[in-house]
Every structure is written in structure tokens, then in C-alpha cells.
Tab-separated table of C-alpha atoms in Angstrom:
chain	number	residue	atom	x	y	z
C	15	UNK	CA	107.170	87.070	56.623
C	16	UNK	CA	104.351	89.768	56.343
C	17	UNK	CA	101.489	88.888	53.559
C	18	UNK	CA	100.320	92.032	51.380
C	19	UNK	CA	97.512	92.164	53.616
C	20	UNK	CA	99.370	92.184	56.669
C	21	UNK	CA	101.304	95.668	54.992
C	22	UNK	CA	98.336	97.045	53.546
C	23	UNK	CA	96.785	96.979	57.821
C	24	UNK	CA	100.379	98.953	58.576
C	25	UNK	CA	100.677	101.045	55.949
C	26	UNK	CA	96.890	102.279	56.454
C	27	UNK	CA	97.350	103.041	60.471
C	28	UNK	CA	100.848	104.759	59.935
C	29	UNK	CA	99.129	107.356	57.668
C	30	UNK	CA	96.531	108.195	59.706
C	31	UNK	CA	98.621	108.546	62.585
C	32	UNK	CA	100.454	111.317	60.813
C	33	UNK	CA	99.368	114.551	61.301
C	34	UNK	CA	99.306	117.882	58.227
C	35	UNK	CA	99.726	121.015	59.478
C	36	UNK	CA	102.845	122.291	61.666
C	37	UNK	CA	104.361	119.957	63.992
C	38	UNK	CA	103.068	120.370	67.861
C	39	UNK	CA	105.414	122.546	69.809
C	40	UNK	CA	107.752	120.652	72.077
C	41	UNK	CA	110.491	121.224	75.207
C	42	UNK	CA	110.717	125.437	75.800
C	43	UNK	CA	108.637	126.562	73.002
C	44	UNK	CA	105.518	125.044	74.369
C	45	UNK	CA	106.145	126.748	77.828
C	46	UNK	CA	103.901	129.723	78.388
C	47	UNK	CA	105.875	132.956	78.255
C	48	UNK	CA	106.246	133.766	81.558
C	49	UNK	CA	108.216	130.349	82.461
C	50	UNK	CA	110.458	130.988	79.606
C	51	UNK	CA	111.801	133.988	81.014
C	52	UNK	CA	112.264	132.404	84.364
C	53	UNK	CA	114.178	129.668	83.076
C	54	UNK	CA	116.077	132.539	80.856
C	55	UNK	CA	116.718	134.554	83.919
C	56	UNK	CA	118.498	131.729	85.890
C	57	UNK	CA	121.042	130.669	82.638
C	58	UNK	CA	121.835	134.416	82.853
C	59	UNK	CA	122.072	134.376	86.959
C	60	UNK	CA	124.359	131.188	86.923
C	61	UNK	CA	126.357	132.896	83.903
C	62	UNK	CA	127.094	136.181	86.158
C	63	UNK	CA	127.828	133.913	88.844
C	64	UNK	CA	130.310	131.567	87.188
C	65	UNK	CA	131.546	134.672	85.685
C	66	UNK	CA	131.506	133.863	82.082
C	67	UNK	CA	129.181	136.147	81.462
C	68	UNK	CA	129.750	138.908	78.545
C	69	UNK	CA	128.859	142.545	79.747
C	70	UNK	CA	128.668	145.445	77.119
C	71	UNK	CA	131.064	148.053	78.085
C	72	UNK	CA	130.370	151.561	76.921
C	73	UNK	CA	132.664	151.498	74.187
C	74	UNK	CA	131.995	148.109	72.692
C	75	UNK	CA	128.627	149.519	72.653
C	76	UNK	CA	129.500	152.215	71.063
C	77	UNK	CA	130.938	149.727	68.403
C	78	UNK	CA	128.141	147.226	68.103
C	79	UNK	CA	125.811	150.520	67.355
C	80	UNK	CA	128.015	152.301	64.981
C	81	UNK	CA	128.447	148.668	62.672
C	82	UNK	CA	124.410	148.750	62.689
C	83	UNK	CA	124.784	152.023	61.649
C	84	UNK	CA	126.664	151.137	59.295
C	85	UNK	CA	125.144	148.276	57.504
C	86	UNK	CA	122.097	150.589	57.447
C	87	UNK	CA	123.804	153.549	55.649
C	88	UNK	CA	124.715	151.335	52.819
C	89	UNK	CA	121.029	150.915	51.400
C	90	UNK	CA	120.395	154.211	50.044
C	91	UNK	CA	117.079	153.393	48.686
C	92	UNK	CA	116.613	152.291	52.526
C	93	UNK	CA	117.956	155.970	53.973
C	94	UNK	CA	115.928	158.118	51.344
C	95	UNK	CA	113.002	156.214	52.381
C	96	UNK	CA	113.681	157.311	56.057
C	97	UNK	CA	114.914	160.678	55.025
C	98	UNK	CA	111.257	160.851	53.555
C	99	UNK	CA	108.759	159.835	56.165
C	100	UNK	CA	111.097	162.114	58.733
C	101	UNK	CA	110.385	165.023	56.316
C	102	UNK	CA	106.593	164.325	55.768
C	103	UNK	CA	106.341	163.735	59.650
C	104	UNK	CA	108.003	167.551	60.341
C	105	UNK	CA	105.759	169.018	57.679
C	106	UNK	CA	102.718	167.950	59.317
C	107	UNK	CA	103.890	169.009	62.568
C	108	UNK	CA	104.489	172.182	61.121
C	109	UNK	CA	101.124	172.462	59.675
C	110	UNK	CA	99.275	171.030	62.415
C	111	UNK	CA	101.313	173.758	65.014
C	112	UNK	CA	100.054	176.905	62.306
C	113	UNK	CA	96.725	175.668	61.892
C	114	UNK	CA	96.163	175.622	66.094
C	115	UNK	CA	97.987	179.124	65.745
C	116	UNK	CA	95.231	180.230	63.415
C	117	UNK	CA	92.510	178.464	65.056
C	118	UNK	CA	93.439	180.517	68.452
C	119	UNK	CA	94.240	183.727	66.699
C	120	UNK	CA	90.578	183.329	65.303
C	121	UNK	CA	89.231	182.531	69.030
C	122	UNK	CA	91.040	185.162	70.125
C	123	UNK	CA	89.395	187.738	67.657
C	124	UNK	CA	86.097	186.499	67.562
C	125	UNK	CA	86.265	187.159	71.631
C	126	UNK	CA	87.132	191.047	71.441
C	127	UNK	CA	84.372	191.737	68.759
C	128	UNK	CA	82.005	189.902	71.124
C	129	UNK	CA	83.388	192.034	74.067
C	130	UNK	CA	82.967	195.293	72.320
C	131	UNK	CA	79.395	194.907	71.818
């Protein structure tokens, strides 16, 4: 049987030997990128092979994009906001286009008054 002393020794070295903070990456999230996406590439490789790999067809595409769509279309708050930036982006195309327009019709006048003289 352990005395109180005995615990206190235990209890003492198994707190210190935890750590704070977030845990210490392990397995494929502590590979470096580039190994990940070897590893990746030969699942998908041995899938094609095998066969039981899933390919997109055009239409099922077509499908999978139109259900995004979809899900989007239902937030209006979420569309106006698009609608919004899309019309604030075209109006300062649209007044950075006319004020180049003005800026060369005003080159373009200042350079025949020059010539004339």
C-alpha cells in the first residue's frame, strides 16, 4: 500500500508532465505539406486503379453546383449583400473608365493648344 507521501511524489510528477496549450500534432497532420499530398495522391492512384473511384460526370456536376446554388439563394440577407458589392464594384469601374476618358480628352486638348502656338 502507497503512504500519503508516496501519492503526494506521483501526483506532483504527473502534473508537471502535462502540458497547457494544444496538444502536439501527431500521425499526417504533423507531416509537412508536401508529403501529405504525396501520400493523398497514391490513396487516389490505388482508388482509380481498383476502380472504386467516384468521377464527376458532367451532369452530376451540374447537380452538385446547382444544390450549392441553391442553399445559397435561400439567405436573402446573404444575396443582397452580394447583389451590393457587385453593384458598388461596376460603379467604380464605371467611374474609374470616365475619369481616364476625361483625363485623355484633357491630354488630348491641352496638346492642340500647345501645337497651335
Amino acid at each position: 500500500m502507497a503512504t500519503s507521501k508516496e501519492n503526494e511524489g506521483k501526483s506532483s510528477s504527473q502534473g508537471s508532465a502535462q502540458k497547457s496549450g494544444p496538444p502536439a500534432k501527431r500521425g499526417f497532420a504533423a507531416m509537412d505539406q508536401n508529403q501529405q499530398r504525396e501520400i493523398a495522391s497514391k490513396g487516389g492512384q490505388a482508388a482509380h486503379q481498383k476502380g472504386t473511384a467516384h468521377e464527376f460526370d458532367s451532369e452530376e456536376a451540374r447537380r452538385a453546383g446547382q444544390k450549392g446554388g441553391e442553399a445559397v439563394s435561400r439567405n436573402r440577407a446573404h444575396m443582397a449583400d452580394i447583389g451590393r458589392k457587385g453593384g458598388e464594384s461596376r460603379q467604380s469601374a464605371q467611374r474609374a473608365a470616365a475619369a481616364a476618358a476625361a483625363a485623355a480628352a484633357a491630354s488630348q486638348k491641352g496638346n492642340r493648344q500647345g501645337d497651335e502656338s
